[in-house]
Short mmCIF file of C-alpha atoms and ligand atoms in Angstrom, two decimals:
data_model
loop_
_atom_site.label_atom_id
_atom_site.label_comp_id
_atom_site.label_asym_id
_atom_site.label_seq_id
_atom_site.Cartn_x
_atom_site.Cartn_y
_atom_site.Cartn_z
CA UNK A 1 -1.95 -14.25 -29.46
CA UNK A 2 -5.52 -13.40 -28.37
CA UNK A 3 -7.34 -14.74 -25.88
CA UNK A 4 -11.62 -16.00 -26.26
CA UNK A 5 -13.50 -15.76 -23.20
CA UNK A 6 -16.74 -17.55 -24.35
CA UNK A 7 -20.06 -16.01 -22.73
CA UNK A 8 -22.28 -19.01 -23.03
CA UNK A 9 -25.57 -17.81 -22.53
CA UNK A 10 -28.15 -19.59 -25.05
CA UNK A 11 -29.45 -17.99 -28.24
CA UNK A 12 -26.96 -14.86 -26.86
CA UNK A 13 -24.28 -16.38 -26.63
CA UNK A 14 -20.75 -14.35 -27.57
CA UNK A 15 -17.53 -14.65 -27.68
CA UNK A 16 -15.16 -11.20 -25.70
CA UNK A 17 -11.57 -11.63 -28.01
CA UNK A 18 -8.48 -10.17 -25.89
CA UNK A 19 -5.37 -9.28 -27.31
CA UNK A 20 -3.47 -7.25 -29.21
CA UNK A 21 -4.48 -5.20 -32.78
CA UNK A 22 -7.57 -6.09 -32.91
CA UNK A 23 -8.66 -2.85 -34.57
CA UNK A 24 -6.74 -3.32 -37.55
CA UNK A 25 -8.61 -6.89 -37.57
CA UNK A 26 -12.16 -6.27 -36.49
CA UNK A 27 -13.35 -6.59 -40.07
CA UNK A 28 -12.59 -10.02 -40.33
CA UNK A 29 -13.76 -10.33 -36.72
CA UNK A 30 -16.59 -8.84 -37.46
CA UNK A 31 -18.23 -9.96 -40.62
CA UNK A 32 -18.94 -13.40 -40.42
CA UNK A 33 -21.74 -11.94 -37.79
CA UNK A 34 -23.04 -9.24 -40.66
CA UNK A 35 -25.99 -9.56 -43.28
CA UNK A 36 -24.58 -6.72 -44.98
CA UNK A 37 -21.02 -5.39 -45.27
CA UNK A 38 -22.28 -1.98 -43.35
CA UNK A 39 -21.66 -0.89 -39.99
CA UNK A 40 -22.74 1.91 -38.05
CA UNK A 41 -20.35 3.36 -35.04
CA UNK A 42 -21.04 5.22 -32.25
CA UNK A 43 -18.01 6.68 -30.37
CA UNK A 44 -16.79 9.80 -28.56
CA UNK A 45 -14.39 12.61 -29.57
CA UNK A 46 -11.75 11.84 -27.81
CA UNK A 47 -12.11 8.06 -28.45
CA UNK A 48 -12.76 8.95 -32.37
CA UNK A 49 -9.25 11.04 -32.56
CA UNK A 50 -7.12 8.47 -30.98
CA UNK A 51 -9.16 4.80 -32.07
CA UNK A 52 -11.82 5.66 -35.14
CA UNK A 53 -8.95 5.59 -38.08
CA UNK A 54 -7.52 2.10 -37.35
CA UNK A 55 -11.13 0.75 -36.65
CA UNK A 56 -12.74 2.02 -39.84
CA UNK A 57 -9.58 0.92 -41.61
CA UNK A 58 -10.00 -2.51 -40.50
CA UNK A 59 -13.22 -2.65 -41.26
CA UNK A 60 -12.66 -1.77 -44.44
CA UNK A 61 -10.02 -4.58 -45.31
CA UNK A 62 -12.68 -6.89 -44.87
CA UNK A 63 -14.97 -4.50 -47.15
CA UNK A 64 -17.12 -3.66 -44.52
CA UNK A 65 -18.39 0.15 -45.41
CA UNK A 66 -18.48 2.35 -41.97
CA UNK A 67 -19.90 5.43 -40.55
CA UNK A 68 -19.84 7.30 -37.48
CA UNK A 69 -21.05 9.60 -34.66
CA UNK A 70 -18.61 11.24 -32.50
CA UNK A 71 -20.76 12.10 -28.99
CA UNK A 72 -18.83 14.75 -26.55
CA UNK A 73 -16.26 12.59 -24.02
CA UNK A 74 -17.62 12.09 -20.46
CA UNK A 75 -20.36 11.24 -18.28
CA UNK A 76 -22.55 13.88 -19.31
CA UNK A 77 -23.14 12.39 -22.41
CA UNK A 78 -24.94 9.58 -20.77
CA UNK A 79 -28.44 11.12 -20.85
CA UNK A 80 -31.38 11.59 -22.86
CA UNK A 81 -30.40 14.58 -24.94
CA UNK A 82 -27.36 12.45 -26.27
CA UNK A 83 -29.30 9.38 -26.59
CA UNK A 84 -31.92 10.90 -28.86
CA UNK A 85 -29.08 12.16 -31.12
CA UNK A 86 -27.53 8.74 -31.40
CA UNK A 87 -30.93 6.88 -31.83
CA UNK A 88 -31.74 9.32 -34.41
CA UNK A 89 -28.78 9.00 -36.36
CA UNK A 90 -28.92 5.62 -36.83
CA UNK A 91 -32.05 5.93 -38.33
CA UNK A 92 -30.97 8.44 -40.72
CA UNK A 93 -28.41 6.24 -41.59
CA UNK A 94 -30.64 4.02 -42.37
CA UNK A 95 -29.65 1.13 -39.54
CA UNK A 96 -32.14 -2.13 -40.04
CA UNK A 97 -32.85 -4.84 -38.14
CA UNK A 98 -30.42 -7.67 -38.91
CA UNK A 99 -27.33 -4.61 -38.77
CA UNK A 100 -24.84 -4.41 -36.51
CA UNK A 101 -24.12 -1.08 -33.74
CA UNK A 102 -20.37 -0.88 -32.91
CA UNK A 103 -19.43 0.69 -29.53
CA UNK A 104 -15.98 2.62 -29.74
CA UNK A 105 -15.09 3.88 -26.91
CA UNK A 106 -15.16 4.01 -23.08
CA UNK A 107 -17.98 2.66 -20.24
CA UNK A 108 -20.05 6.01 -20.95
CA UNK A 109 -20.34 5.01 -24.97
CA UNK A 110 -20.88 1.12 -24.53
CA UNK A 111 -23.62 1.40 -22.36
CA UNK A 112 -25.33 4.20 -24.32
CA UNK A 113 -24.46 3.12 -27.39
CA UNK A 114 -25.79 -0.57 -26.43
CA UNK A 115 -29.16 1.06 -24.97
CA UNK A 116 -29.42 2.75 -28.33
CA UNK A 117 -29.10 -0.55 -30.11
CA UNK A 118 -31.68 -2.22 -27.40
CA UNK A 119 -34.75 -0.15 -28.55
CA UNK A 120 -33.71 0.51 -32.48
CA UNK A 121 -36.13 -1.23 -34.03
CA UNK A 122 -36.91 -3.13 -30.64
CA UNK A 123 -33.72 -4.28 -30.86
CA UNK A 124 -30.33 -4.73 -33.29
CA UNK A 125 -27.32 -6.02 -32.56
CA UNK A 126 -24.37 -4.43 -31.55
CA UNK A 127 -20.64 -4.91 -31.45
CA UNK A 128 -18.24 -3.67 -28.41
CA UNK A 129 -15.03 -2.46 -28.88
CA UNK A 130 -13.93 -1.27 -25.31
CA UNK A 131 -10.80 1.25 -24.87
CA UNK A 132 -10.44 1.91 -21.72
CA UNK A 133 -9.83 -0.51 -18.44
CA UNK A 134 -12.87 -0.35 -16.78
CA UNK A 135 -15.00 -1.21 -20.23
CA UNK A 136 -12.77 -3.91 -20.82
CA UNK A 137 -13.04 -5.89 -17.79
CA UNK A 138 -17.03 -4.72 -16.79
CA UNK A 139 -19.17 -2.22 -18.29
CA UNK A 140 -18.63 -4.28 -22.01
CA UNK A 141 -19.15 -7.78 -20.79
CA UNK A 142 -22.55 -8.77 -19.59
CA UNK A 143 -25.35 -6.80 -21.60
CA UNK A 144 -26.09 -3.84 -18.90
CA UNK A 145 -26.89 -0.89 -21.07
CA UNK A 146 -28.24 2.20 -20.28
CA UNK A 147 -28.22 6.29 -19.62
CA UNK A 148 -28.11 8.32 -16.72
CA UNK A 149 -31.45 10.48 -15.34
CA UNK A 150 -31.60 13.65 -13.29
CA UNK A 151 -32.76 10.73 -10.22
CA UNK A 152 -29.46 9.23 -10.34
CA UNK A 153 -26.99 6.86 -12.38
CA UNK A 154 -28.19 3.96 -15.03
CA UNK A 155 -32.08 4.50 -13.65
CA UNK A 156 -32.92 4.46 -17.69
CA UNK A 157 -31.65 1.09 -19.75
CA UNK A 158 -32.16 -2.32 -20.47
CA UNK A 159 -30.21 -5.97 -20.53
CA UNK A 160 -29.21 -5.86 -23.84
CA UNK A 161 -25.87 -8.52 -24.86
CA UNK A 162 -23.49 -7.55 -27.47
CA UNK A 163 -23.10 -10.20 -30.36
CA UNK A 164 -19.31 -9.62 -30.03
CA UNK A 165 -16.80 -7.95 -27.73
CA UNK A 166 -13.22 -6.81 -29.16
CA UNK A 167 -11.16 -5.76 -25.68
CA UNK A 168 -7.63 -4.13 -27.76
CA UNK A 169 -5.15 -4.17 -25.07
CA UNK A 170 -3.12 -1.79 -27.38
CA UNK A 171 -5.93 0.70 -26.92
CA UNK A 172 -4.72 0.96 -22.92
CA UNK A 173 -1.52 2.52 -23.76
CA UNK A 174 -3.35 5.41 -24.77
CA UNK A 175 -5.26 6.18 -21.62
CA UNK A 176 -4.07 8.82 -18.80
CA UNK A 177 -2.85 7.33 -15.64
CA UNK A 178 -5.60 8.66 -13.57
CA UNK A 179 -8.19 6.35 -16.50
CA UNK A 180 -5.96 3.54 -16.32
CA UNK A 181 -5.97 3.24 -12.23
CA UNK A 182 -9.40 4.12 -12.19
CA UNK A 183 -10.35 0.91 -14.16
CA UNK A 184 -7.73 -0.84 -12.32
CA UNK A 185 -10.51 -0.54 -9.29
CA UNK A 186 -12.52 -2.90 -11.04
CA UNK A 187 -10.07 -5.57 -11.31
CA UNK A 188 -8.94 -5.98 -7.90
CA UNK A 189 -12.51 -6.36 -6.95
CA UNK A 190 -12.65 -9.67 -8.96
CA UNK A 191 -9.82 -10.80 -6.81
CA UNK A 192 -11.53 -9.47 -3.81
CA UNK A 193 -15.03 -10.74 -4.62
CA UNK A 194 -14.16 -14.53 -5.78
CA UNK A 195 -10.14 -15.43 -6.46
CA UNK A 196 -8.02 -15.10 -3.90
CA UNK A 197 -5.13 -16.39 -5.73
CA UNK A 198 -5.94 -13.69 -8.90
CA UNK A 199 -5.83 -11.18 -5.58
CA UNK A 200 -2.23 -12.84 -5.07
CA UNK A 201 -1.09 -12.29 -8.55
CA UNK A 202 -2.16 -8.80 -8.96
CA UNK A 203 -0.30 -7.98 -5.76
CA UNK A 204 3.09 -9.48 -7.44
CA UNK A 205 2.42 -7.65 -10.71
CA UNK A 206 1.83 -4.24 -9.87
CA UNK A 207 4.32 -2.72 -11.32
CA UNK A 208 3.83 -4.46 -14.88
CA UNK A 209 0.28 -3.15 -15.18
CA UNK A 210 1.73 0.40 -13.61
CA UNK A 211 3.99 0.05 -16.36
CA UNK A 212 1.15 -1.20 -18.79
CA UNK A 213 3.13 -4.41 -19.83
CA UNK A 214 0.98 -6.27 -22.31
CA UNK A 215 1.15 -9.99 -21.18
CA UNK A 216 0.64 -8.19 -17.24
CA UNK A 217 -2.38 -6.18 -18.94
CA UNK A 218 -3.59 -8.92 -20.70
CA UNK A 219 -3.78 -11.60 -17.80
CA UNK A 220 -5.56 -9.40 -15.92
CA UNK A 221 -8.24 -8.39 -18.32
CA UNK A 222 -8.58 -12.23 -19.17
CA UNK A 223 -9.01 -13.43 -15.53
CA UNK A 224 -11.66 -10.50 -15.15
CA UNK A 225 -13.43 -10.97 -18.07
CA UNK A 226 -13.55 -15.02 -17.75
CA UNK A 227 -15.00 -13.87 -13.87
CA UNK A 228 -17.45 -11.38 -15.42
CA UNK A 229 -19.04 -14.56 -17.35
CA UNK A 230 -18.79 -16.89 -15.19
CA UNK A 231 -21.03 -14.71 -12.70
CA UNK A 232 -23.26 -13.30 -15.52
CA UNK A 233 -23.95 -16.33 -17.10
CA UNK A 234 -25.01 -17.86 -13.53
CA UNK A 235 -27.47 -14.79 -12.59
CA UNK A 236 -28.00 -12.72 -16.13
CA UNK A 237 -30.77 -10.57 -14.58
CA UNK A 238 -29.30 -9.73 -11.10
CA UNK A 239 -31.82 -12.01 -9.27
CA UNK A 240 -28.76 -13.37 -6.78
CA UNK A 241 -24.85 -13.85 -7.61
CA UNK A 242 -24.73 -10.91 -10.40
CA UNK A 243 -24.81 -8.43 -7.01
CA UNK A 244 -21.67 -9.72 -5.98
CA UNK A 245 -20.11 -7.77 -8.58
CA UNK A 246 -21.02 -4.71 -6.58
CA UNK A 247 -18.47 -5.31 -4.15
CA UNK A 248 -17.85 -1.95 -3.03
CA UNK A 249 -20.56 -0.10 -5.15
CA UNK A 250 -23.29 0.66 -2.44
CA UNK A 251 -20.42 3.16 -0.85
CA UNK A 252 -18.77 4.10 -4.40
CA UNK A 253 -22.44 5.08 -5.60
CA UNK A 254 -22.83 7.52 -2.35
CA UNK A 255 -19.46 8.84 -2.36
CA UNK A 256 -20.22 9.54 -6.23
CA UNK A 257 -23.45 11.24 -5.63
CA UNK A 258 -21.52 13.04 -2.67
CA UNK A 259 -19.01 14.69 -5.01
CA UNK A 260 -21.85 15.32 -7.45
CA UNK A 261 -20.86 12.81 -10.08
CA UNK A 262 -17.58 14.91 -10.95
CA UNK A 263 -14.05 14.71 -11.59
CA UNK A 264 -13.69 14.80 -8.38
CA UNK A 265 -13.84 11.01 -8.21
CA UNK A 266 -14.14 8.52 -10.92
CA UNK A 267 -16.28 5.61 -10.47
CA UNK A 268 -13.56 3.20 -10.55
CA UNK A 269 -11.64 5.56 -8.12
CA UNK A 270 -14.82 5.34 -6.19
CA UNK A 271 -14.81 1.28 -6.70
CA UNK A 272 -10.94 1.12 -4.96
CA UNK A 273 -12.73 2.94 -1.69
CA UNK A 274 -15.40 1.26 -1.85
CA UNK A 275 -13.67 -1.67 -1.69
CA UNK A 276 -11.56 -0.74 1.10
CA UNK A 277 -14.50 0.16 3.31
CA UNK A 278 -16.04 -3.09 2.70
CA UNK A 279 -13.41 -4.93 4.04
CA UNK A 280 -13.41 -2.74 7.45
CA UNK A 281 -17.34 -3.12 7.64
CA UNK A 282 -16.39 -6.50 7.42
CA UNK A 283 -13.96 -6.70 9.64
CA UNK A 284 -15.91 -4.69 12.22
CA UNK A 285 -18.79 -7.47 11.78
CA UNK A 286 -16.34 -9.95 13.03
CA UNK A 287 -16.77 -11.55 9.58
CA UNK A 288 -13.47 -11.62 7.76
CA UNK A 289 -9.57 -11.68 9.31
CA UNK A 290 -8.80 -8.25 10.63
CA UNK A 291 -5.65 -8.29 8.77
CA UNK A 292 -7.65 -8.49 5.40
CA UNK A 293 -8.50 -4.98 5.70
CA UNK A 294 -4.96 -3.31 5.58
CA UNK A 295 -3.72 -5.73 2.80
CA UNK A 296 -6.53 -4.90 0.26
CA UNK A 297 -5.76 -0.90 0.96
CA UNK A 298 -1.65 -1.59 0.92
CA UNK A 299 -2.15 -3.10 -2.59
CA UNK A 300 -4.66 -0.47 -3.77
CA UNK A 301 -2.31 2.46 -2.79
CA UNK A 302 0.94 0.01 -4.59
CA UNK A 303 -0.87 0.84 -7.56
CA UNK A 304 -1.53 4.60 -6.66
CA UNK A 305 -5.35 4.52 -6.75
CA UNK A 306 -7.40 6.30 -3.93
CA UNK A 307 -8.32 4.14 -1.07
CA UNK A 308 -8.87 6.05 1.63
CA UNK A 309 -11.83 9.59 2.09
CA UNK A 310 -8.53 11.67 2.55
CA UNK A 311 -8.15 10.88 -1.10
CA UNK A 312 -11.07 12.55 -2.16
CA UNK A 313 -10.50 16.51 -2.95
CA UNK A 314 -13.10 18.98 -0.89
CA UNK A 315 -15.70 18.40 1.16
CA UNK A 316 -17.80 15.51 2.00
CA UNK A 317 -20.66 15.27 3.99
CA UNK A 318 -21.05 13.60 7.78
CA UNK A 319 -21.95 9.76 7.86
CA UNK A 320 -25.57 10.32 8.09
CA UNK A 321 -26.13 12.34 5.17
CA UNK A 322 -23.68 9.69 3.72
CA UNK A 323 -26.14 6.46 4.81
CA UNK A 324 -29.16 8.56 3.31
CA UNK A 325 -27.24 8.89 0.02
CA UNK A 326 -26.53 4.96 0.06
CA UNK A 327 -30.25 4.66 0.66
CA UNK A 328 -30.87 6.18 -2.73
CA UNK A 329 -29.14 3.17 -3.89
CA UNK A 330 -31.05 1.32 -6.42
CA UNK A 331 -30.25 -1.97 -4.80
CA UNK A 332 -32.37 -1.07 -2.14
CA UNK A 333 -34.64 -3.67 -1.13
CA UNK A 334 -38.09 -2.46 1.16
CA UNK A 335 -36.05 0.36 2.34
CA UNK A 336 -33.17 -2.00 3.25
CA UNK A 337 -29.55 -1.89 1.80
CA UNK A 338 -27.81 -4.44 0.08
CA UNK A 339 -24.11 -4.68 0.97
CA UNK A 340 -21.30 -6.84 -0.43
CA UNK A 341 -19.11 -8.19 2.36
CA UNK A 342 -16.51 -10.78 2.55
CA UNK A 343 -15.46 -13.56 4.42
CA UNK A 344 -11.86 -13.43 3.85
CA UNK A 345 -10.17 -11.84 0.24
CA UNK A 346 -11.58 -13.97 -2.79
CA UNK A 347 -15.08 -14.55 -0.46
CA UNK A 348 -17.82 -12.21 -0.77
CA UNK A 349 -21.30 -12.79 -0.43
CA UNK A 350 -24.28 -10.23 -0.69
CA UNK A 351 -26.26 -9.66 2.74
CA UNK A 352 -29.34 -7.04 3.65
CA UNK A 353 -28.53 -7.89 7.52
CA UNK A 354 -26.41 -5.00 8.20
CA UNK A 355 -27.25 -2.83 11.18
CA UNK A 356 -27.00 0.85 10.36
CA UNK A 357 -25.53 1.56 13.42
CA UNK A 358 -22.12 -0.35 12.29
CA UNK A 359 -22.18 1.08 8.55
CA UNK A 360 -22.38 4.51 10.40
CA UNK A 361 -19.41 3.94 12.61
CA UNK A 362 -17.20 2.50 9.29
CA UNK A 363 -18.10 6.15 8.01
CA UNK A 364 -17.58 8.26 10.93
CA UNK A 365 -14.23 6.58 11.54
CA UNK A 366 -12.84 6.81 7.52
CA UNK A 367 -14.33 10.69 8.11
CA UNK A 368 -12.63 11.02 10.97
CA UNK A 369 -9.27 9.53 9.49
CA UNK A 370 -9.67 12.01 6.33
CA UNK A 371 -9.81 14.89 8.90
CA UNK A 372 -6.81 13.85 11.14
CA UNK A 373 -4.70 13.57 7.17
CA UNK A 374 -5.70 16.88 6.46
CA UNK A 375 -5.14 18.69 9.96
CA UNK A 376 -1.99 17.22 11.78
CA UNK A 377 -1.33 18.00 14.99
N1 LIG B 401 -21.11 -3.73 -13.52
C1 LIG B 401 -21.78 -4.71 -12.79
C2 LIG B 401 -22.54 -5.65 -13.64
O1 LIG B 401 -22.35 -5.71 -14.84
O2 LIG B 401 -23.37 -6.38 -13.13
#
C-alpha cells in the first residue's frame, strides 16, 4: 500500500509516493504529469545496473519512451565537469520545456540531476526517484539542488522542486550496510530535531530497519518525509525553520572537510556525530537534560552508525583548526556560526549565541575521548 506525503507549496506543489514497486509503476505515476510520452533519465552506474531496467520498463508499460545517462557513482561526480555532460546531453536529446528530467539514483544524482533541470531552458521539470536512505528521507524532498565547487560542498545550485517524488522502499534492500546506516543519520535527526515520540519509536524498532523490514522502513521514511514538508513548506528558502534541519550539520560539514570529503566518513555518518555533539554542546550550555546526551549516542551505536571521533579512521585535526573549518560553513552569518541545539530530544531550535569558548571545549573533550579509545592505558 503506498503512502502520499503531499508537499503543499502553491503553483509547486507535489506529491512524494512511498511504498513498495514503484519502479515497475512509475509510468502510470508518471504520465498524467507529461506533455509527451518521453522522458529523459539521469542516473549513475551503479544505480543504472541495479534500478535503470525496472524503471525504463515501467515506463514503458505506460508507453512512455526513455533514455538515459549513466554519470560515474560518488561524490565526485557532483561538479562542473559532470554537470556540463548531463546539461549537454539533454540537449542533444532534444529535452524541451514542458518535458520531464527523472533523477535515478542516490543524493549525489538528485541534486545534480535537479540543478541540471533548474537552468535547462531556465527551467524543466523533473521527476525524483530516490534509492538510497538518505535521498529518500532529505536530499529528494524539498527542491535543494545543486553541485559541489573546489570552495566547498553545494556552493553552486538553485531551489528547484521536483513535480513528483517516487521513494521505492524495495530499492533499500539493495544498498550496503555502511549506505543504509549512513542515511539512517538523517532520520534520527527528525526525531531529534522535532518528534520526540518518532525518537521513541525508532529506538523500539532498531532492529527491523537493521534488518530492513518494509513496514519498519517504510514508517520511518513516511514520518521523515511528512517532517521534511512540514518544515519546507513553512520556510522554503531557509529564511528561519528550514535551518533546523541542520541539526548536527555545522560539525558534520567540518568533520567532512576534515577527512577531505572521503570515504573516510559519509555525510550521513557525519550527520549521526554531528548529532551526538549537539546534544553535549547542549548539555554543556545547561540547555537540555544531561541525560539526553548518552541516550541519543546509545541509540545511534544500537543501530551501528558512528557516533563518537574514535569512529572516524586516521587523523583529525585539534579543535581549533576544527572551529576554523566550521567557520567555512556557509551558514555563517557576519562571521558568526549558526548552531542547531536542543532543548530536550524532539526540541531544537537554531541559535548564533554560542560562545566559541564552549564549542571548543565540546571538541577538545570528543578529541580527547577518541585518543584515550585508541591508546588504553
Ligand atoms: N538537507 C537540508 C534541507 O533540505 O534543507
Amino acid at each position: 500500500m503506498d503512502t502520499v506525503v503531499h508537499v503543499p507549496l502553491g503553483d509547486r506543489a507535489y506529491d512524494v509516493i512511498i511504498g513498495q514497486g514503484l519502479l515497475p509503476r512509475a509510468g502510470a505515476l508518471i504520465a498524467p504529469l507529461l506533455a509527451r510520452p518521453r522522458v529523459a533519465i539521469i542516473t549513475d552506474e551503479t544505480v543504472a545496473a541495479l534500478h535503470l531496467p525496472a524503471l525504463q520498463a515501467g515506463l514503458g508499460a505506460a508507453g512512455i519512451a526513455s533514455s538515459a545517462l549513466a554519470l560515474p557513482a560518488g561524490e565526485a561526480t557532483k561538479g562542473w565537469p559532470q554537470f556540463a555532460r548531463a546539461v549537454d546531453w539533454l540537449l542533444a536529446e532534444r529535452i524541451e520545456r514542458r518535458d520531464m528530467v527523472v533523477a535515478l539514483g542516490g543524493g549525489v544524482i538528485g541534486d545534480l540531476a535537479g540543478f541540471a533541470a533548474a537552468v535547462l531552458r531556465r527551467g524543466v521539470r523533473f521527476v525524483q526517484v530516490p534509492t538510497s536512505l538518505l535521498a529518500q528521507v532529505d536530499s529528494s524532498v524539498g527542491g535543494k539542488t545543486g553541485i559541489n565547487s573546489t570552495h566547498g560542498k553545494n556552493l553552486i545550485g538553485a531551489f528547484h522542486q521536483p513535480s513528483l517524488v517516487l521513494a521505492d522502499i524495495d530499492t533499500l534492500t539493495t544498498l550496503s550496510e555502511r549506505d543504509l546506516i549512513a542515511g539512517y543519520g538523517e532520520v534520527a535527526k527528525y526525531g531529534l530535531l522535532g518528534d520526540a515520540d518518532f525518537f521513541q519509536w525508532l529506538e523500539g524498532n532498531t532492529a527491523s530497519i537493521r534488518a530492513r523490514d518494509p513496514a519498519a522502513l517504510l514508517q520511518a521514511v513516511r514520518r521523515s518525509v511528512a517532517m521534511k514538508a512540514e518544515i519546507v513548506v513553512r520556510d522554503e528558502t531557509e529564511q528561519g525553520d528550514r535551518m533546523l534541519l541542520n541539526l548536527g550539520h555545522t560539525f558534520c560539514h567540518a568533520l567532512e572537510s576534515a577527512t577531505g570529503y572521503s570515504d573516510r566518513l559519509l555525510h550521513g555518518e557525519g550527520v549521526a556525530i554531528g548529532c551526538a555533539l549537539a546534544f553535549d554542546l547542549s548539555a554543556r550550555l545547561g540547555l537540555c537534560p544531561q541525560e539526553d546526551p548518552s541516550r541519543v549516542a546509545a541509540h545511534l551505536a544500537a543501530m551501528g552508525a558512528k557516533v563518537r571521533l574514535a569512529d572516524i579512521a586516521g587523523d583529525l585535526p585539534d579543535a581549533d583548526a576544527l572551529l576554523d573549518l566550521m567557520a567555512q560553513d556557509k551558514k555563517v552569518q557576519d562571521g558568526r556560526l549558526t548552531f542547531i541545539l536542543a532543548r530536550r530530544i524532539g526540541q531544537a531550535f537554531v541559535t548564533r549565541d554560542v560562545p566559541r569558548d564552549v564549542v571548543r571545549a565540546v571538541l577538545a573533550e570528543a578529541l580527547e575521548a577518541r585518543q584515550d579509545r585508541r591508546n588504553p592505558v
